[in-house]
Amino acid sequence: AQSVTQLDSQVPVFEEAPVELRCNYSSSVSVYLFWYVQYPNQGLQLLLKYLSGSTLVKGINGFEAEFNKSQTSFHLRKPSVHISDTAEYFCAVSRLSGTYKYIFGTGTRLKVLA
Amino acid sequence: GAGVSQSPSNKVTEKGKDVELRCDPISGHTALYWYRQSLGQGLEFLIYFQGNSAPDKSGLPSDRFSAERTGGSVSTLTIQRTQQEDSAVYLCASSYRGDSYEQYFGPGTRLTVT
């Protein structure tokens, strides 16, 4: 079985500061990895995904993430955040076969302060 | 093009009543997923459809929950004899096919059981 841990439930950060949102996963098989963002009262939007290849993945809105197999991590980073980045961020994994259903972390609420 | 749509956006029902939640996936997407987002449980997988069949129903929390999909398109999630613990946001997602790993989410239906 797979599991995903997002240790930080809330992360406050000042505008234009860098941010890192942490994601660790556990799986006995290889997985795909995803970061989704959820703005208030909206569905989930894909930020980026790791399927294979380069471990540094770039996504939308200036976000990037690095896959670290040895540490089973997939942390999300942005060098300079904006007020508009205030949202909830979810890390998810899916197996490379079967139904491809997502196993989600509990989410990290990013609050960007002026 | 059109994204995943869900209706109603909000539903308030009395305990013990039945409810139906609808999902219209992106045209041409053969895979469809239902997830539930609640305060206590985070984001949980409920059921997966490939075409009209549901090879994975492992996330349905009880036999009060059922879902169907017709014409390889619209899906309905039915909750019978609703309980207060059913209160949550129900999210639908679709993907081109089950092995294309990237899922597109709808805005969700917020269900409140009073």
CSV table of N, CA, C and O in Angstrom, one decimal, chain B:
chain,number,residue,atom,x,y,z
B,1,GLY,N,-11.4,23.9,-23.8
B,1,GLY,CA,-12.7,23.1,-23.9
B,1,GLY,C,-13.3,23.0,-22.5
B,1,GLY,O,-12.7,23.5,-21.5
B,2,ALA,N,-14.4,22.3,-22.4
B,2,ALA,CA,-15.1,22.2,-21.2
B,2,ALA,C,-14.4,21.3,-20.3
B,2,ALA,O,-13.8,20.3,-20.7
B,3,GLY,N,-14.4,21.6,-19.0
B,3,GLY,CA,-13.8,20.7,-18.0
B,3,GLY,C,-14.8,19.8,-17.4
B,3,GLY,O,-15.9,19.6,-17.9
B,4,VAL,N,-14.4,19.2,-16.3
B,4,VAL,CA,-15.3,18.3,-15.5
B,4,VAL,C,-16.3,19.2,-14.8
B,4,VAL,O,-15.9,20.1,-14.1
B,5,SER,N,-17.6,18.8,-15.0
B,5,SER,CA,-18.6,19.6,-14.2
B,5,SER,C,-19.3,18.7,-13.3
B,5,SER,O,-19.4,17.4,-13.5
B,6,GLN,N,-19.8,19.2,-12.2
B,6,GLN,CA,-20.5,18.5,-11.2
B,6,GLN,C,-21.7,19.3,-10.7
B,6,GLN,O,-21.7,20.5,-10.7
B,7,SER,N,-22.8,18.5,-10.4
B,7,SER,CA,-24.0,19.2,-9.9
B,7,SER,C,-24.7,18.3,-8.9
B,7,SER,O,-24.5,17.1,-8.9
B,8,PRO,N,-25.3,19.0,-7.9
B,8,PRO,CA,-25.3,20.4,-7.7
B,8,PRO,C,-24.0,20.8,-7.1
B,8,PRO,O,-23.2,20.0,-6.7
B,9,SER,N,-23.8,22.1,-7.0
B,9,SER,CA,-22.6,22.6,-6.3
B,9,SER,C,-22.7,22.5,-4.8
B,9,SER,O,-21.7,22.3,-4.1
B,10,ASN,N,-23.9,22.7,-4.3
B,10,ASN,CA,-24.2,22.5,-2.9
B,10,ASN,C,-25.4,21.8,-2.7
B,10,ASN,O,-26.4,21.9,-3.5
B,11,LYS,N,-25.5,20.9,-1.7
B,11,LYS,CA,-26.6,20.1,-1.4
B,11,LYS,C,-26.8,20.0,0.1
B,11,LYS,O,-25.9,19.6,0.8
B,12,VAL,N,-27.9,20.5,0.6
B,12,VAL,CA,-28.2,20.3,2.0
B,12,VAL,C,-29.4,19.4,2.1
B,12,VAL,O,-30.4,19.5,1.5
B,13,THR,N,-29.2,18.3,2.9
B,13,THR,CA,-30.2,17.3,3.1
B,13,THR,C,-30.4,16.9,4.5
B,13,THR,O,-29.5,17.1,5.4
B,14,GLU,N,-31.6,16.4,4.8
B,14,GLU,CA,-31.8,15.9,6.2
B,14,GLU,C,-31.3,14.5,6.4
B,14,GLU,O,-31.4,13.7,5.4
B,15,LYS,N,-30.9,14.2,7.5
B,15,LYS,CA,-30.4,12.9,7.9
B,15,LYS,C,-31.5,11.9,7.5
B,15,LYS,O,-32.7,12.1,7.8
B,16,GLY,N,-31.0,10.8,6.8
B,16,GLY,CA,-32.0,9.7,6.5
B,16,GLY,C,-32.5,9.8,5.0
B,16,GLY,O,-33.0,8.8,4.5
B,17,LYS,N,-32.3,11.0,4.4
B,17,LYS,CA,-32.7,11.1,3.0
B,17,LYS,C,-31.6,10.6,2.1
B,17,LYS,O,-30.5,10.5,2.4
B,18,ASP,N,-32.1,10.3,0.8
B,18,ASP,CA,-31.1,9.8,-0.2
B,18,ASP,C,-30.7,11.0,-1.0
B,18,ASP,O,-31.5,11.9,-1.3
B,19,VAL,N,-29.5,11.0,-1.5
B,19,VAL,CA,-29.0,12.1,-2.4
B,19,VAL,C,-28.3,11.5,-3.6
B,19,VAL,O,-27.7,10.4,-3.5
B,20,GLU,N,-28.4,12.2,-4.7
B,20,GLU,CA,-27.6,11.9,-5.9
B,20,GLU,C,-26.7,13.0,-6.4
B,20,GLU,O,-27.2,14.1,-6.5
B,21,LEU,N,-25.5,12.7,-6.6
B,21,LEU,CA,-24.5,13.7,-7.0
B,21,LEU,C,-24.1,13.3,-8.5
B,21,LEU,O,-23.8,12.1,-8.8
B,22,ARG,N,-24.0,14.3,-9.3
B,22,ARG,CA,-23.7,14.0,-10.7
B,22,ARG,C,-22.4,14.5,-11.2
B,22,ARG,O,-21.9,15.6,-10.7
B,23,CYS,N,-21.8,13.8,-12.1
B,23,CYS,CA,-20.5,14.2,-12.6
B,23,CYS,C,-20.5,14.0,-14.1
B,23,CYS,O,-20.9,13.0,-14.7
B,24,ASP,N,-20.1,15.1,-14.8
B,24,ASP,CA,-20.0,15.1,-16.3
B,24,ASP,C,-18.5,15.2,-16.6
B,24,ASP,O,-17.9,16.3,-16.4
B,25,PRO,N,-17.8,14.1,-17.0
B,25,PRO,CA,-16.4,14.2,-17.3
B,25,PRO,C,-16.1,14.9,-18.6
B,25,PRO,O,-17.0,15.3,-19.3
B,26,ILE,N,-14.8,15.1,-18.8
B,26,ILE,CA,-14.4,15.7,-20.0
B,26,ILE,C,-14.7,14.7,-21.2
B,26,ILE,O,-14.5,13.5,-21.0
B,27,SER,N,-15.2,15.3,-22.3
B,27,SER,CA,-15.6,14.4,-23.4
B,27,SER,C,-14.4,13.6,-23.9
B,27,SER,O,-13.3,14.1,-24.1
B,28,GLY,N,-14.6,12.3,-24.0
B,28,GLY,CA,-13.6,11.4,-24.5
B,28,GLY,C,-12.7,10.7,-23.4
B,28,GLY,O,-12.0,9.8,-23.7
B,29,HIS,N,-12.9,11.2,-22.2
B,29,HIS,CA,-12.2,10.6,-21.1
B,29,HIS,C,-12.9,9.3,-20.6
B,29,HIS,O,-14.1,9.3,-20.3
B,30,THR,N,-12.2,8.2,-20.7
B,30,THR,CA,-12.8,6.9,-20.4
B,30,THR,C,-12.7,6.6,-18.9
B,30,THR,O,-13.5,5.8,-18.4
B,31,ALA,N,-11.8,7.2,-18.2
B,31,ALA,CA,-11.6,6.9,-16.8
B,31,ALA,C,-12.2,7.9,-15.9
B,31,ALA,O,-12.1,9.1,-16.2
B,32,LEU,N,-12.9,7.5,-14.9
B,32,LEU,CA,-13.6,8.5,-14.0
B,32,LEU,C,-13.4,8.0,-12.6
B,32,LEU,O,-13.5,6.8,-12.3
B,33,TYR,N,-13.2,9.0,-11.7
B,33,TYR,CA,-12.9,8.7,-10.3
B,33,TYR,C,-13.8,9.6,-9.4
B,33,TYR,O,-14.1,10.8,-9.8
B,34,TRP,N,-14.2,9.1,-8.3
B,34,TRP,CA,-14.9,9.8,-7.3
B,34,TRP,C,-14.0,9.8,-6.0
B,34,TRP,O,-13.4,8.8,-5.6
B,35,TYR,N,-13.8,11.0,-5.4
B,35,TYR,CA,-13.1,11.2,-4.2
B,35,TYR,C,-14.0,12.0,-3.2
B,35,TYR,O,-14.9,12.7,-3.6
B,36,ARG,N,-13.6,11.8,-1.9
B,36,ARG,CA,-14.4,12.6,-0.9
B,36,ARG,C,-13.3,13.4,-0.1
B,36,ARG,O,-12.3,12.8,0.3
B,37,GLN,N,-13.7,14.6,0.1
B,37,GLN,CA,-12.8,15.5,0.9
B,37,GLN,C,-13.5,15.9,2.2
B,37,GLN,O,-14.5,16.7,2.1
B,38,SER,N,-13.1,15.5,3.3
B,38,SER,CA,-13.7,15.8,4.6
B,38,SER,C,-12.7,16.3,5.6
B,38,SER,O,-11.5,15.9,5.4
B,39,LEU,N,-13.1,17.0,6.6
B,39,LEU,CA,-12.2,17.6,7.6
B,39,LEU,C,-11.4,16.5,8.3
B,39,LEU,O,-10.2,16.6,8.5
B,40,GLY,N,-12.1,15.4,8.6
B,40,GLY,CA,-11.4,14.4,9.5
B,40,GLY,C,-10.6,13.5,8.7
B,40,GLY,O,-9.6,12.9,9.2
B,41,GLN,N,-10.9,13.3,7.4
B,41,GLN,CA,-10.3,12.2,6.6
B,41,GLN,C,-9.4,12.7,5.5
B,41,GLN,O,-8.8,11.9,4.8
B,42,GLY,N,-9.4,14.0,5.2
B,42,GLY,CA,-8.7,14.5,4.0
B,42,GLY,C,-9.3,14.0,2.7
B,42,GLY,O,-10.5,13.9,2.7
B,43,LEU,N,-8.5,13.8,1.7
B,43,LEU,CA,-9.0,13.4,0.4
B,43,LEU,C,-8.9,11.9,0.3
B,43,LEU,O,-7.8,11.3,0.3
B,44,GLU,N,-10.1,11.2,0.1
B,44,GLU,CA,-10.1,9.8,0.0
B,44,GLU,C,-10.7,9.3,-1.3
B,44,GLU,O,-11.7,9.9,-1.8
B,45,PHE,N,-10.1,8.3,-1.9
B,45,PHE,CA,-10.6,7.7,-3.1
B,45,PHE,C,-11.9,6.9,-2.7
B,45,PHE,O,-11.9,6.2,-1.7
B,46,LEU,N,-12.9,7.0,-3.6
B,46,LEU,CA,-14.1,6.2,-3.4
B,46,LEU,C,-14.3,5.1,-4.4
B,46,LEU,O,-14.4,3.9,-4.0
B,47,ILE,N,-14.3,5.5,-5.7
B,47,ILE,CA,-14.5,4.5,-6.7
B,47,ILE,C,-13.9,4.9,-8.1
B,47,ILE,O,-13.8,6.1,-8.3
B,48,TYR,N,-13.6,3.9,-8.9
B,48,TYR,CA,-13.0,4.2,-10.2
B,48,TYR,C,-13.8,3.5,-11.3
B,48,TYR,O,-14.2,2.3,-11.1
B,49,PHE,N,-14.1,4.2,-12.3
B,49,PHE,CA,-14.8,3.6,-13.5
B,49,PHE,C,-13.8,3.6,-14.7
B,49,PHE,O,-13.1,4.6,-14.9
B,50,GLN,N,-13.9,2.5,-15.4
B,50,GLN,CA,-13.2,2.5,-16.8
B,50,GLN,C,-14.4,2.2,-17.7
B,50,GLN,O,-14.9,1.1,-17.7
B,51,GLY,N,-14.7,3.1,-18.5
B,51,GLY,CA,-16.0,3.0,-19.3
B,51,GLY,C,-17.1,2.9,-18.3
B,51,GLY,O,-17.2,3.8,-17.4
B,52,ASN,N,-18.0,2.0,-18.5
B,52,ASN,CA,-19.2,1.9,-17.6
B,52,ASN,C,-19.0,0.9,-16.5
B,52,ASN,O,-19.9,0.7,-15.6
B,53,SER,N,-17.8,0.2,-16.4
B,53,SER,CA,-17.6,-0.7,-15.4
B,53,SER,C,-16.8,-0.1,-14.3
B,53,SER,O,-16.0,0.8,-14.5
B,54,ALA,N,-16.9,-0.7,-13.1
B,54,ALA,CA,-16.2,-0.1,-11.9
B,54,ALA,C,-15.3,-1.2,-11.3
B,54,ALA,O,-15.7,-1.9,-10.4
B,55,PRO,N,-14.1,-1.4,-11.8
B,55,PRO,CA,-13.2,-2.4,-11.3
B,55,PRO,C,-12.7,-2.2,-9.9
B,55,PRO,O,-12.1,-3.1,-9.3
B,56,ASP,N,-12.8,-1.0,-9.4
B,56,ASP,CA,-12.3,-0.7,-8.1
B,56,ASP,C,-13.3,0.1,-7.3
B,56,ASP,O,-13.5,1.3,-7.6
B,57,LYS,N,-14.0,-0.5,-6.4
B,57,LYS,CA,-15.0,0.2,-5.5
B,57,LYS,C,-14.5,0.2,-4.1
B,57,LYS,O,-15.2,0.4,-3.2
B,58,SER,N,-13.2,-0.1,-3.9
B,58,SER,CA,-12.6,-0.3,-2.6
B,58,SER,C,-12.8,0.8,-1.6
B,58,SER,O,-12.7,0.6,-0.4
B,59,GLY,N,-13.0,2.0,-2.1
B,59,GLY,CA,-13.0,3.2,-1.2
B,59,GLY,C,-14.4,3.5,-0.7
B,59,GLY,O,-14.6,4.4,0.1
B,60,LEU,N,-15.5,2.9,-1.3
B,60,LEU,CA,-16.8,3.2,-0.8
B,60,LEU,C,-16.9,2.8,0.7
B,60,LEU,O,-16.7,1.7,1.0
B,61,PRO,N,-17.3,3.8,1.5
B,61,PRO,CA,-17.3,3.5,3.0
B,61,PRO,C,-18.3,2.6,3.5
B,61,PRO,O,-18.1,2.0,4.6
B,62,SER,N,-19.4,2.4,2.8
B,62,SER,CA,-20.5,1.5,3.3
B,62,SER,C,-21.4,1.2,2.2
B,62,SER,O,-21.3,1.7,1.1
B,63,ASP,N,-22.3,0.2,2.4
B,63,ASP,CA,-23.2,-0.2,1.3
B,63,ASP,C,-24.3,0.9,1.1
B,63,ASP,O,-25.1,0.7,0.2
B,64,ARG,N,-24.3,1.9,1.9
B,64,ARG,CA,-25.2,3.0,1.5
B,64,ARG,C,-24.7,3.9,0.3
B,64,ARG,O,-25.5,4.6,-0.2
B,65,PHE,N,-23.5,3.7,0.0
B,65,PHE,CA,-22.9,4.4,-1.2
B,65,PHE,C,-22.9,3.5,-2.4
B,65,PHE,O,-22.5,2.3,-2.3
B,66,SER,N,-23.3,4.1,-3.5
B,66,SER,CA,-23.2,3.3,-4.8
B,66,SER,C,-23.0,4.4,-5.9
B,66,SER,O,-23.2,5.6,-5.7
B,67,ALA,N,-22.5,3.9,-7.0
B,67,ALA,CA,-22.3,4.8,-8.1
B,67,ALA,C,-22.5,4.0,-9.4
B,67,ALA,O,-22.3,2.8,-9.5
B,68,GLU,N,-22.9,4.7,-10.4
B,68,GLU,CA,-23.0,4.1,-11.8
B,68,GLU,C,-22.6,5.1,-12.8
B,68,GLU,O,-22.5,6.3,-12.5
B,69,ARG,N,-22.3,4.6,-13.9
B,69,ARG,CA,-21.9,5.4,-15.1
B,69,ARG,C,-22.5,4.8,-16.3
B,69,ARG,O,-22.5,3.6,-16.5
B,70,THR,N,-23.1,5.7,-17.1
B,70,THR,CA,-23.9,5.3,-18.3
B,70,THR,C,-23.3,5.9,-19.5
B,70,THR,O,-22.8,7.1,-19.5
B,71,GLY,N,-23.3,5.1,-20.6
B,71,GLY,CA,-22.8,5.7,-21.9
B,71,GLY,C,-21.4,6.1,-21.9
B,71,GLY,O,-20.9,6.8,-22.7
B,72,GLY,N,-20.6,5.5,-20.9
B,72,GLY,CA,-19.2,5.9,-20.8
B,72,GLY,C,-19.0,7.3,-20.5
B,72,GLY,O,-17.9,7.8,-20.7
B,73,SER,N,-20.0,8.0,-20.0
B,73,SER,CA,-19.9,9.4,-19.8
B,73,SER,C,-20.3,9.8,-18.3
B,73,SER,O,-19.6,9.6,-17.4
B,74,VAL,N,-21.6,10.3,-18.2
B,74,VAL,CA,-22.0,10.8,-16.9
B,74,VAL,C,-22.0,9.7,-15.9
B,74,VAL,O,-22.3,8.6,-16.1
B,75,SER,N,-21.7,10.2,-14.7
B,75,SER,CA,-21.7,9.3,-13.5
B,75,SER,C,-22.5,9.9,-12.4
B,75,SER,O,-22.6,11.1,-12.2
B,76,THR,N,-23.2,9.0,-11.7
B,76,THR,CA,-24.0,9.4,-10.5
B,76,THR,C,-23.5,8.7,-9.3
B,76,THR,O,-23.4,7.5,-9.3
B,77,LEU,N,-23.3,9.4,-8.2
B,77,LEU,CA,-22.9,8.9,-6.9
B,77,LEU,C,-24.2,9.0,-6.1
B,77,LEU,O,-24.7,10.1,-5.9
B,78,THR,N,-24.7,7.9,-5.5
B,78,THR,CA,-25.9,7.9,-4.7
B,78,THR,C,-25.5,7.5,-3.3
B,78,THR,O,-24.8,6.6,-3.0
B,79,ILE,N,-26.0,8.3,-2.4
B,79,ILE,CA,-25.9,8.0,-0.9
B,79,ILE,C,-27.3,7.8,-0.4
B,79,ILE,O,-28.1,8.7,-0.4
B,80,GLN,N,-27.5,6.6,0.1
B,80,GLN,CA,-28.8,6.3,0.7
B,80,GLN,C,-28.8,6.6,2.2
B,80,GLN,O,-27.7,6.4,2.9
B,81,ARG,N,-29.9,6.9,2.8
B,81,ARG,CA,-30.1,7.1,4.2
B,81,ARG,C,-28.9,7.9,4.8
B,81,ARG,O,-28.1,7.4,5.6
B,82,THR,N,-28.7,9.1,4.3
B,82,THR,CA,-27.6,9.9,4.6
B,82,THR,C,-27.4,10.1,6.2
B,82,THR,O,-28.4,10.2,6.9
B,83,GLN,N,-26.2,10.1,6.6
B,83,GLN,CA,-25.8,10.4,8.0
B,83,GLN,C,-24.9,11.6,8.0
B,83,GLN,O,-24.4,12.1,7.0
B,84,GLN,N,-24.8,12.2,9.2
B,84,GLN,CA,-24.1,13.4,9.4
B,84,GLN,C,-22.6,13.3,9.0
B,84,GLN,O,-22.0,14.2,8.5
B,85,GLU,N,-22.1,12.1,9.2
B,85,GLU,CA,-20.7,11.9,8.8
B,85,GLU,C,-20.5,11.8,7.3
B,85,GLU,O,-19.3,11.8,6.9
B,86,ASP,N,-21.5,11.8,6.5
B,86,ASP,CA,-21.4,11.9,5.1
B,86,ASP,C,-21.2,13.3,4.6
B,86,ASP,O,-20.8,13.5,3.4
B,87,SER,N,-21.3,14.3,5.5
B,87,SER,CA,-21.1,15.7,5.1
B,87,SER,C,-19.6,15.8,4.7
B,87,SER,O,-18.7,15.5,5.4
B,88,ALA,N,-19.4,16.3,3.5
B,88,ALA,CA,-18.1,16.4,2.9
B,88,ALA,C,-18.2,17.1,1.5
B,88,ALA,O,-19.3,17.4,1.0
B,89,VAL,N,-17.1,17.3,0.9
B,89,VAL,CA,-17.1,17.7,-0.5
B,89,VAL,C,-16.8,16.5,-1.4
B,89,VAL,O,-15.8,15.8,-1.1
B,90,TYR,N,-17.6,16.2,-2.3
B,90,TYR,CA,-17.4,15.1,-3.2
B,90,TYR,C,-16.9,15.5,-4.5
B,90,TYR,O,-17.5,16.4,-5.2
B,91,LEU,N,-15.7,15.1,-4.9
B,91,LEU,CA,-14.9,15.5,-6.1
B,91,LEU,C,-14.9,14.4,-7.1
B,91,LEU,O,-14.8,13.2,-6.8
B,92,CYS,N,-15.2,14.8,-8.3
B,92,CYS,CA,-15.1,13.9,-9.4
B,92,CYS,C,-13.9,14.2,-10.3
B,92,CYS,O,-13.5,15.4,-10.4
B,93,ALA,N,-13.2,13.3,-10.8
B,93,ALA,CA,-12.1,13.5,-11.7
B,93,ALA,C,-12.2,12.5,-12.9
B,93,ALA,O,-12.7,11.5,-12.8
B,94,SER,N,-11.6,13.0,-14.0
B,94,SER,CA,-11.5,12.1,-15.2
B,94,SER,C,-10.2,12.1,-15.8
B,94,SER,O,-9.4,13.1,-15.6
B,95,SER,N,-9.8,11.1,-16.5
B,95,SER,CA,-8.6,11.1,-17.3
B,95,SER,C,-8.9,10.4,-18.6
B,95,SER,O,-9.8,9.6,-18.8
B,96,TYR,N,-8.0,10.6,-19.6
B,96,TYR,CA,-8.2,10.2,-20.9
B,96,TYR,C,-8.4,8.7,-20.9
B,96,TYR,O,-9.3,8.2,-21.6
B,97,ARG,N,-7.6,7.9,-20.2
B,97,ARG,CA,-7.9,6.5,-20.0
B,97,ARG,C,-7.2,6.2,-18.7
B,97,ARG,O,-6.4,7.0,-18.1
B,98,GLY,N,-7.5,5.0,-18.2
B,98,GLY,CA,-7.0,4.7,-16.9
B,98,GLY,C,-5.5,4.7,-16.7
B,98,GLY,O,-5.0,4.9,-15.6
B,99,ASP,N,-4.8,4.6,-17.8
B,99,ASP,CA,-3.3,4.6,-17.7
B,99,ASP,C,-2.7,5.9,-18.0
B,99,ASP,O,-1.5,5.9,-18.3
B,100,SER,N,-3.4,6.9,-18.1
B,100,SER,CA,-2.8,8.2,-18.5
B,100,SER,C,-2.5,9.1,-17.3
B,100,SER,O,-2.3,10.3,-17.4
B,101,TYR,N,-2.6,8.6,-16.1
B,101,TYR,CA,-2.2,9.1,-14.8
B,101,TYR,C,-2.5,10.5,-14.4
B,101,TYR,O,-2.6,10.8,-13.3
B,102,GLU,N,-2.8,11.4,-15.3
B,102,GLU,CA,-3.1,12.8,-15.0
B,102,GLU,C,-4.6,12.9,-14.9
B,102,GLU,O,-5.3,12.6,-15.9
B,103,GLN,N,-5.1,13.3,-13.8
B,103,GLN,CA,-6.6,13.4,-13.6
B,103,GLN,C,-7.0,14.9,-13.5
B,103,GLN,O,-6.3,15.7,-13.0
B,104,TYR,N,-8.1,15.2,-14.1
B,104,TYR,CA,-8.7,16.5,-14.1
B,104,TYR,C,-9.9,16.5,-13.2
B,104,TYR,O,-10.8,15.7,-13.4
B,105,PHE,N,-9.9,17.5,-12.3
B,105,PHE,CA,-10.9,17.5,-11.3
B,105,PHE,C,-12.0,18.5,-11.5
B,105,PHE,O,-11.8,19.6,-12.1
B,106,GLY,N,-13.2,18.1,-11.1
B,106,GLY,CA,-14.3,19.1,-11.1
B,106,GLY,C,-14.3,19.9,-9.9
B,106,GLY,O,-13.5,19.7,-9.0
B,107,PRO,N,-15.3,20.9,-9.8
B,107,PRO,CA,-15.3,21.8,-8.7
B,107,PRO,C,-15.8,21.2,-7.4
B,107,PRO,O,-15.7,21.8,-6.3
B,108,GLY,N,-16.5,20.1,-7.5
B,108,GLY,CA,-17.0,19.4,-6.3
B,108,GLY,C,-18.4,19.7,-6.0
B,108,GLY,O,-19.0,20.7,-6.4
B,109,THR,N,-19.0,18.8,-5.2
B,109,THR,CA,-20.3,19.1,-4.6
B,109,THR,C,-20.2,19.0,-3.1
B,109,THR,O,-19.7,18.1,-2.5
B,110,ARG,N,-20.6,20.2,-2.5
B,110,ARG,CA,-20.5,20.2,-1.0
B,110,ARG,C,-21.8,19.7,-0.5
B,110,ARG,O,-22.9,20.2,-0.7
B,111,LEU,N,-21.7,18.6,0.2
B,111,LEU,CA,-22.9,17.9,0.8
B,111,LEU,C,-22.9,18.2,2.3
B,111,LEU,O,-22.0,17.9,3.0
B,112,THR,N,-24.1,18.7,2.8
B,112,THR,CA,-24.3,19.0,4.2
B,112,THR,C,-25.5,18.2,4.7
B,112,THR,O,-26.6,18.4,4.1
B,113,VAL,N,-25.3,17.3,5.6
B,113,VAL,CA,-26.4,16.5,6.2
B,113,VAL,C,-26.7,17.1,7.6
B,113,VAL,O,-25.9,17.1,8.5
B,114,THR,N,-28.0,17.5,7.7
B,114,THR,CA,-28.4,18.2,8.9
B,114,THR,C,-29.2,17.2,9.8
B,114,THR,O,-29.7,16.2,9.4
